[in-house]
């Protein structure tokens, strides 16, 4: 393990009364993805020094470090999918590859000197609130520490969801999830099954199709597809952006206005959704000549209900002779085959599960234990709650960023993260200014907020579009989404609102 103790933790190691051996930090950030980077920058800007970062992996980065599947790329334009304080003139494509985004994250981490404050290889396994000293007691992979405040940036599409299919654990070939690609098991020349047809699968299938002997794509629900307007950025363009950085702001501003001001409105309106659907169907017709395959690939829910799939390569790959799209539901996995409801046994050597993530039931649910000892998962039940997408009643001084109630279908998630970071920073400033030891959102404020969210979401396509998706929780509510524009979320998170919180003075030193 290459963990580095931070100054904050070292200085305070012996200063917590009765707990001399346990390091203490004023604030702990969990994760070094976009949230970790944005928090680190904001803390530095605010001149706050007493913080450290926990990172479960041996390297910094978030989902773009963990997802290394062939073909991985971002379907949001690069200048928008960047941190506002770290514009990048060197994006090589208009929509960058996963590896390029991870490189960017690592460069930003270096610029922020994040390594000096990061405990690498330390996963947060348990966090318990201690009311007396008003702090969190944290247990990581190999250590223990305490912290007054925890900012969880563990991510929203981070924890792989494996399908619960009878017999899957007895499969004798290679099997892995798309987000944990096994590069030691090359798929070239093998018979491969891909389960799922979401945003990950539509990038994986075209990338592996030319190499594999046979590819069976198990599709439960076909998605709406629109082509991606992607291209290389020329060296001359990059030089220009380096010389005139304002041009990057201009590009970012334009993409933001288009997505938040135009695209959001179009997707929110049933009539214009019909137009998108017609365009998508026309695109399908232009790409797939076989009427039987075309019928299989035609969605039966409203566009926007699931995330729209933005790709030029999916349909051409499915039309190749070594690819079969199977729509009969999977009933069983045997040691060498996937069995479907029509009785067919599809012999395969490898299975790729592109089956999505635990979004509204994240691992953090079992990690954090609040004021009454119950875990977040126990408190949430089927319907997770996060006031302003950040705080939960019963969990003082815990700020979770970019997770419940913040997902969008049209915008860069990085912008949502930066909005929430501003809210947290204002909360910290309020705590300092008022001498507070703890802030905890009031249950009634949280419920009122949740009701408002559900009202706003009720008529959106996520709730009415006739599909199931990761935007919905186990109770069928669109808990994962922010049901409005990114501008609206920024407005709602501009200022910490102490009136919605129970404020507890700092304990006497
Ligand atoms: P996903 O959208 O949740 O899709 C999972 C797929 O697996 C769906 O097609 C689902 O079918 C299928 N599935 C799940 N369990 C199954 C089972 N037991 N049997 C058969 N099929 C099963 O997951 P994802 O594709 O990994 O994408 C998740 C999100 O990550 C995206 O929506 C997007 O926000 C993000 N992402 C972004 C990019 C990007 O370019 N920015 C790229 C990749 C991913 P049903 O549809 O029937 O449930």
mmCIF file with all atom_site columns, C-alpha atoms in Angstrom, residues 24 129-135 148-149 397 428 430-439 502-509:
data_model
loop_
_atom_site.group_PDB
_atom_site.id
_atom_site.type_symbol
_atom_site.label_atom_id
_atom_site.label_alt_id
_atom_site.label_comp_id
_atom_site.label_asym_id
_atom_site.label_entity_id
_atom_site.label_seq_id
_atom_site.pdbx_PDB_ins_code
_atom_site.Cartn_x
_atom_site.Cartn_y
_atom_site.Cartn_z
_atom_site.occupancy
_atom_site.B_iso_or_equiv
_atom_site.pdbx_formal_charge
_atom_site.auth_seq_id
_atom_site.auth_comp_id
_atom_site.auth_asym_id
_atom_site.auth_atom_id
_atom_site.pdbx_PDB_model_num
ATOM 1  C CA . UNK A 1 24  ? -8.229  12.978 13.306 1.00 0.00 ? 24  UNK A CA 1
ATOM 2  C CA . UNK A 1 129 ? -21.518 9.117  14.025 1.00 0.00 ? 129 UNK A CA 1
ATOM 3  C CA . UNK A 1 130 ? -20.451 9.928  17.578 1.00 0.00 ? 130 UNK A CA 1
ATOM 4  C CA . UNK A 1 131 ? -22.762 12.592 18.984 1.00 0.00 ? 131 UNK A CA 1
ATOM 5  C CA . UNK A 1 132 ? -20.669 13.582 22.065 1.00 0.00 ? 132 UNK A CA 1
ATOM 6  C CA . UNK A 1 133 ? -17.568 14.784 20.268 1.00 0.00 ? 133 UNK A CA 1
ATOM 7  C CA . UNK A 1 134 ? -19.669 15.510 17.122 1.00 0.00 ? 134 UNK A CA 1
ATOM 8  C CA . UNK A 1 135 ? -17.543 13.515 14.724 1.00 0.00 ? 135 UNK A CA 1
ATOM 9  C CA . UNK A 1 148 ? -15.774 16.173 11.975 1.00 0.00 ? 148 UNK A CA 1
ATOM 10 C CA . UNK A 1 149 ? -17.173 16.226 8.460  1.00 0.00 ? 149 UNK A CA 1
ATOM 11 C CA . UNK A 1 397 ? -22.044 16.457 8.916  1.00 0.00 ? 397 UNK A CA 1
ATOM 12 C CA . UNK A 1 428 ? -18.567 24.704 5.995  1.00 0.00 ? 428 UNK A CA 1
ATOM 13 C CA . UNK A 1 430 ? -21.557 28.742 7.957  1.00 0.00 ? 430 UNK A CA 1
ATOM 14 C CA . UNK A 1 431 ? -20.319 26.184 10.487 1.00 0.00 ? 431 UNK A CA 1
ATOM 15 C CA . UNK A 1 432 ? -17.100 28.125 10.975 1.00 0.00 ? 432 UNK A CA 1
ATOM 16 C CA . UNK A 1 433 ? -18.818 31.521 11.184 1.00 0.00 ? 433 UNK A CA 1
ATOM 17 C CA . UNK A 1 434 ? -21.391 30.319 13.739 1.00 0.00 ? 434 UNK A CA 1
ATOM 18 C CA . UNK A 1 435 ? -19.122 28.050 15.743 1.00 0.00 ? 435 UNK A CA 1
ATOM 19 C CA . UNK A 1 436 ? -21.177 24.960 14.895 1.00 0.00 ? 436 UNK A CA 1
ATOM 20 C CA . UNK A 1 437 ? -20.058 21.432 15.630 1.00 0.00 ? 437 UNK A CA 1
ATOM 21 C CA . UNK A 1 438 ? -22.788 19.738 13.607 1.00 0.00 ? 438 UNK A CA 1
ATOM 22 C CA . UNK A 1 439 ? -25.419 20.455 10.993 1.00 0.00 ? 439 UNK A CA 1
ATOM 23 C CA . UNK A 1 502 ? -30.656 21.413 13.162 1.00 0.00 ? 502 UNK A CA 1
ATOM 24 C CA . UNK A 1 503 ? -27.585 23.395 14.206 1.00 0.00 ? 503 UNK A CA 1
ATOM 25 C CA . UNK A 1 504 ? -25.509 22.147 17.131 1.00 0.00 ? 504 UNK A CA 1
ATOM 26 C CA . UNK A 1 505 ? -22.797 24.319 18.682 1.00 0.00 ? 505 UNK A CA 1
ATOM 27 C CA . UNK A 1 506 ? -19.281 22.914 18.665 1.00 0.00 ? 506 UNK A CA 1
ATOM 28 C CA . UNK A 1 507 ? -18.492 20.920 21.827 1.00 0.00 ? 507 UNK A CA 1
ATOM 29 C CA . UNK A 1 508 ? -16.190 22.656 24.282 1.00 0.00 ? 508 UNK A CA 1
ATOM 30 C CA . UNK A 1 509 ? -12.558 21.823 23.478 1.00 0.00 ? 509 UNK A CA 1
#
